[in-house]
Short mmCIF file of C-alpha atoms and ligand atoms in Angstrom, two decimals:
data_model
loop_
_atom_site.label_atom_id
_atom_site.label_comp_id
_atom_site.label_asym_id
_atom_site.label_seq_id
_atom_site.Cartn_x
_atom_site.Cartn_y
_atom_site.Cartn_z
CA UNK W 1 7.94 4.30 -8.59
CA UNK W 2 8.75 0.96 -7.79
CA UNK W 3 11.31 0.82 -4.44
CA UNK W 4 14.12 -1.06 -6.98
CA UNK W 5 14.87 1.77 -8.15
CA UNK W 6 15.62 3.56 -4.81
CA UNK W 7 17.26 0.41 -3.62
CA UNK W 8 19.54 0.36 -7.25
CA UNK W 9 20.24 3.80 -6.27
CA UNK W 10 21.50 3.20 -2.31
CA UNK W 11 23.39 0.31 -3.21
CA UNK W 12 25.00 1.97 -5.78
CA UNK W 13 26.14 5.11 -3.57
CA UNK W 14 27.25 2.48 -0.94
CA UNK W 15 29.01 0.22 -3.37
CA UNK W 16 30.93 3.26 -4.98
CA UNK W 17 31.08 6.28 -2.53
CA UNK W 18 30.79 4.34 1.10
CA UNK W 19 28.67 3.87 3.44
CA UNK W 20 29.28 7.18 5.39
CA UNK W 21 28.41 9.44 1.89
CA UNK W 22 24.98 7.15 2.03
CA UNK W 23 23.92 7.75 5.77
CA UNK W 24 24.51 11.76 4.68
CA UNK W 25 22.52 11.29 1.93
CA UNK W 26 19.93 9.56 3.46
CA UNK W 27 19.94 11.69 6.71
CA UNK W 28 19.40 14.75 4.14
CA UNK W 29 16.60 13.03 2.66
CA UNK W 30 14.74 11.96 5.69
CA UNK W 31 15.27 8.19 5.36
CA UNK W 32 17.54 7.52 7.67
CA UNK W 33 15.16 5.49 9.97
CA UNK W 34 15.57 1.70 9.52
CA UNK W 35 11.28 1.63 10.01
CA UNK W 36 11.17 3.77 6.69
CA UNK W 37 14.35 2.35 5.23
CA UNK W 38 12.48 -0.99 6.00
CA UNK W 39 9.55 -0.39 4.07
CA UNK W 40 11.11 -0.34 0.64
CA UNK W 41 13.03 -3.69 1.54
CA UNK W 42 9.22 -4.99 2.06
CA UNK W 43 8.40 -4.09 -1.21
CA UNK W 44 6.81 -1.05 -0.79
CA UNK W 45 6.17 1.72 -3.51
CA UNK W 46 9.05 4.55 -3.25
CA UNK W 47 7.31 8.69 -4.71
CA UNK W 48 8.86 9.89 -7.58
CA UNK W 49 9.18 13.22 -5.34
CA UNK W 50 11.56 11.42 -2.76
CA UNK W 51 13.29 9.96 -5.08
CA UNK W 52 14.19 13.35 -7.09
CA UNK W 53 14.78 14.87 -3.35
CA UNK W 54 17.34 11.91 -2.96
CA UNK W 55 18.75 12.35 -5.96
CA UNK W 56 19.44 16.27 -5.35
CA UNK W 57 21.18 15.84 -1.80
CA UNK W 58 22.98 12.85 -3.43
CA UNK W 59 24.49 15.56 -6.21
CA UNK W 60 24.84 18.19 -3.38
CA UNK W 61 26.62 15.98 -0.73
CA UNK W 62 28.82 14.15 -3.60
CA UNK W 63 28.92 17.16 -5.57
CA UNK W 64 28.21 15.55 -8.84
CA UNK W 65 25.95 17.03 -11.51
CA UNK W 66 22.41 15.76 -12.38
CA UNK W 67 23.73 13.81 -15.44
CA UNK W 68 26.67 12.30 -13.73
CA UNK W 69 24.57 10.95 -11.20
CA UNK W 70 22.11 9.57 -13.88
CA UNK W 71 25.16 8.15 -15.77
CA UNK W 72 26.65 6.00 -12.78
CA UNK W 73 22.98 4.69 -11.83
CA UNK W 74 22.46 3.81 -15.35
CA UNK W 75 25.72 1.99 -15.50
CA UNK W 76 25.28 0.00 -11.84
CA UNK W 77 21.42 -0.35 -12.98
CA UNK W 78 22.07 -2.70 -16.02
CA UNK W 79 25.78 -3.80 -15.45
CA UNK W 80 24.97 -5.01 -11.88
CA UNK W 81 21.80 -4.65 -10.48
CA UNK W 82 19.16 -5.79 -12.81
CA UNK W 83 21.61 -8.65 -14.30
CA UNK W 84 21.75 -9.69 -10.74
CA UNK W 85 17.49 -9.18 -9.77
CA UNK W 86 15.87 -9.54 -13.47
CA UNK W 87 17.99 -12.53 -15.24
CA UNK W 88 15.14 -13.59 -17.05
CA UNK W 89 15.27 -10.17 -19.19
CA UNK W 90 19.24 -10.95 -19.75
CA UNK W 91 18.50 -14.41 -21.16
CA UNK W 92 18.69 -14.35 -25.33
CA UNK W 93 20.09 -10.96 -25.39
CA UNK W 94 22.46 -10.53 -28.75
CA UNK W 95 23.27 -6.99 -28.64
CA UNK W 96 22.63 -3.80 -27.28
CA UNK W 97 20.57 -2.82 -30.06
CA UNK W 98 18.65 -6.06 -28.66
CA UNK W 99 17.88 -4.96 -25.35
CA UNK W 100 17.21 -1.19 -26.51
CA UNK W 101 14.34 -2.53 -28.76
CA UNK W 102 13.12 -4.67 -26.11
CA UNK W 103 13.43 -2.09 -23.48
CA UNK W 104 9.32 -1.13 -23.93
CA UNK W 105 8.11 -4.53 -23.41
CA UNK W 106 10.38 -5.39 -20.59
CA UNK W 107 8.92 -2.05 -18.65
CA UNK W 108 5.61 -3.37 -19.51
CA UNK W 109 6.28 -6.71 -18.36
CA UNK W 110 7.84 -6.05 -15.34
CA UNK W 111 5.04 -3.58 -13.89
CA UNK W 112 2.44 -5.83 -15.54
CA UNK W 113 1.43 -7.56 -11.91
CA UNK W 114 1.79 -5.23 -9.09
CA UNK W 115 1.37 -6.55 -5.31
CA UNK W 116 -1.42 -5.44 -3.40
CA UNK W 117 0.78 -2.80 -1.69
CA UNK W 118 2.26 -1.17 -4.33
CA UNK W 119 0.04 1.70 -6.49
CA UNK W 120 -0.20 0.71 -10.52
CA UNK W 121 3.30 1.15 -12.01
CA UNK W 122 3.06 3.81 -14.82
CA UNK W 123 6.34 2.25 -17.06
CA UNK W 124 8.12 4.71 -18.87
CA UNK W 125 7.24 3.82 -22.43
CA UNK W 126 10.00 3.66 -25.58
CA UNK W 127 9.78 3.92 -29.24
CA UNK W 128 12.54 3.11 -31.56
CA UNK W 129 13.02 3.58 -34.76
CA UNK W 130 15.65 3.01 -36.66
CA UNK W 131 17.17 6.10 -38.68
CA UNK W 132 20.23 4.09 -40.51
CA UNK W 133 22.94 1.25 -39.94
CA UNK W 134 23.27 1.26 -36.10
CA UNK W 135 21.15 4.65 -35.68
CA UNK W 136 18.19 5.11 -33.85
CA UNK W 137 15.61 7.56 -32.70
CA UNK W 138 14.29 6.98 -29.35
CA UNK W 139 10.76 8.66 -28.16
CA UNK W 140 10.81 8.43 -24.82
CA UNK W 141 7.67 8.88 -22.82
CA UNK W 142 7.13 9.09 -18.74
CA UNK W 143 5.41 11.70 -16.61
CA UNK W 144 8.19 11.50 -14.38
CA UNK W 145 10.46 13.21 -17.14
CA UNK W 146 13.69 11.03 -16.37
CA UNK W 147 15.33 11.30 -19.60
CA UNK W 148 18.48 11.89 -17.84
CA UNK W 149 18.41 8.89 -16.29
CA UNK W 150 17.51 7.09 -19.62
CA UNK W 151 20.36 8.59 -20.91
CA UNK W 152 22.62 7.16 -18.39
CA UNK W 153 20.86 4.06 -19.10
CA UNK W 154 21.76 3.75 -22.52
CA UNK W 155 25.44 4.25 -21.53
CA UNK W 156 25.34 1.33 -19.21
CA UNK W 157 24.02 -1.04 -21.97
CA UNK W 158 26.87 0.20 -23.94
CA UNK W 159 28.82 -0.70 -21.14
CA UNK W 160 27.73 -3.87 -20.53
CA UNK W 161 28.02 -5.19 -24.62
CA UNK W 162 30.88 -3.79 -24.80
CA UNK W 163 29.31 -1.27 -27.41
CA UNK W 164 30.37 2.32 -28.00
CA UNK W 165 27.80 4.08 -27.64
CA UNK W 166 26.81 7.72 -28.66
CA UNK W 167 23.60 9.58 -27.23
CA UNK W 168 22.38 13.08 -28.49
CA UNK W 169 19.36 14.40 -26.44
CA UNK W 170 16.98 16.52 -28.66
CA UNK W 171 14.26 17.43 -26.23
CA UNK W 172 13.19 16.10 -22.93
CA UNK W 173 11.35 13.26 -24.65
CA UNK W 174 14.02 12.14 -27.84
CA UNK W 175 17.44 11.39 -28.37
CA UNK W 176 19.30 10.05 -31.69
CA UNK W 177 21.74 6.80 -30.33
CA UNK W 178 24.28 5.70 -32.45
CA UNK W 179 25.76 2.50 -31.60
CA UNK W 180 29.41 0.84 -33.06
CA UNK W 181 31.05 -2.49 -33.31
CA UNK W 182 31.61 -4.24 -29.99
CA UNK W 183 35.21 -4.53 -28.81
CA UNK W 184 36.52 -7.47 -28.45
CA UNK W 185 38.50 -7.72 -25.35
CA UNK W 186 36.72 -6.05 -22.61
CA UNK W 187 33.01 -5.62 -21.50
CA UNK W 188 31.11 -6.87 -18.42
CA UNK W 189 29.37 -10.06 -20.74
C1 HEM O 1 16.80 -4.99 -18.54
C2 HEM O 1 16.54 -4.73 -17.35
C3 HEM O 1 15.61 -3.64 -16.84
C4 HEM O 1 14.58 -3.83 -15.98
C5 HEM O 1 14.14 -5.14 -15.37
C6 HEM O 1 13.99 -2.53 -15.72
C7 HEM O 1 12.95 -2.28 -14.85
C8 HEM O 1 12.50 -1.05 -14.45
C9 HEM O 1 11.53 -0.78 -13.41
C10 HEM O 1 10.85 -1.85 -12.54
C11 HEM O 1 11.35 0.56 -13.34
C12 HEM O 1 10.37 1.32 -12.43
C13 HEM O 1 9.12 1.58 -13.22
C14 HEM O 1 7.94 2.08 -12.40
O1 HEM O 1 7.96 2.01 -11.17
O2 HEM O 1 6.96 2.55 -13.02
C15 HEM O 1 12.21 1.17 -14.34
C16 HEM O 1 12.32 2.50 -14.57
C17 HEM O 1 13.03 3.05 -15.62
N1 HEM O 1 13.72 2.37 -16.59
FE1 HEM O 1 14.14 0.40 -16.55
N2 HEM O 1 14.65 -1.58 -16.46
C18 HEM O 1 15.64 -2.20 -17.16
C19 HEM O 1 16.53 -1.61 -18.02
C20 HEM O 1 16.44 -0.30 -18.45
C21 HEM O 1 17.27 0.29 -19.48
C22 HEM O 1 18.44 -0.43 -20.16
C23 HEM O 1 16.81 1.56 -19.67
C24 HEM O 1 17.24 2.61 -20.67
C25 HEM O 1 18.13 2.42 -21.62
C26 HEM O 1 15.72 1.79 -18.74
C27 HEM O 1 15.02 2.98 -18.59
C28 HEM O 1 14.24 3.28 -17.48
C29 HEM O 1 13.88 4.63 -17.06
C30 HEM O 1 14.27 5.93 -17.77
C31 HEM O 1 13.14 4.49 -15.88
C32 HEM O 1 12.61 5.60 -14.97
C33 HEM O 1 11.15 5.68 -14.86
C34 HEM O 1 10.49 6.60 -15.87
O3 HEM O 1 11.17 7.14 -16.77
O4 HEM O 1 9.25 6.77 -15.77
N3 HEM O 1 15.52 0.64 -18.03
N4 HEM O 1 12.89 0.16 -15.00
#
């Protein structure tokens, strides 16, 4: 998995739990060494297994469930981290229905030229469809089984337009989103 990710996720604890939860967390994990810190600031590739090992001792040592974690990444993923690293996927946006449908070519895109050090992405892969006025039926599809996270995901682009948003997992590779009017006062926009 590519090391954003993994860096989303560290900034995120940092940002919102402090710096002290994050050296626990990391500790726990076995990353506390700056060398292997260091390599995912070089751009290296970050396993999906660490990654679900960090994300267990981060819901053990902030005693947060699986789906609470998910839902604060998701949130700091599109409200602050990608805005900030990937503007060019933010540019022409209209809506969150917008970036939802566009969601399978921008994971495409975006793992479409790997560097030499970094393994072949393998995007997760989306397929809406559209099941009445502001409903949709999402197949999700990823070996790494992350639906969680795209769950969370989904919240933060609700958060982010200013959307409400309602998600109903079916399986471990659907959900049925239903989206309403934005509000007009707040959002991050
Ligand atoms: C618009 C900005 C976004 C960018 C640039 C982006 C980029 C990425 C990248 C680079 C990865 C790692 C893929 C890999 O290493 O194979 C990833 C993973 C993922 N993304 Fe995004 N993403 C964005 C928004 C979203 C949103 C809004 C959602 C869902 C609503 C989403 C769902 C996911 C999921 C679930 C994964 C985990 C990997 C998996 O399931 O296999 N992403 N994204």
């Amino acid at each position: 998995m590519r090391a954003q990710i993994f860096l989303c996720l560290t900034e995120m604890v940092r940002e919102k739990f402090g710096k002290e939860k994050l050296g626990l967390i990391l500790d726990a994990s076995g990353l506390s060494d700056s060398k292997v810190y260091m390599r995912y600031f070089n751009g290296f590739d970050f396993s999906d297994e660490k990654f679900f090992d960090l994300v267990r001792n981060l819901c053990r040592i902030l005693n947060i469930t699986k789906e609470q974690a998910a839902d604060t990444f998701g949130e700091y993923w599109v409200c602050v981290y990608a805005s900030r690293e990937y503007p060019q996927y933010y540019q022409n946006l209209k809506s969150a229905e917008d970036l939802l449908i566009k969601l399978d070519s921008i994971h495409q895109d975006v793992t479409a030229n790997s560097p030499s050090n970094i393994e072949a992405a393998l995007p997760p892969r989306f397929d809406v469809k559209s099941t009445g006025k502001n409903a949709f039926r999402v197949h999700y599809k990823s070996k790494r089984g992350m639906i969680d996270f795209y769950i969370g995901l989904v919240k933060g682009v609700g958060v982010y337009f200013n959307t409400p948003v309602e998600v109903r997992k079916l399986s471990e590779e659907e959900v049925d989103i239903r989206l309403g009017t934005p509000d007009a006062e707040q959002g991050r926009r």
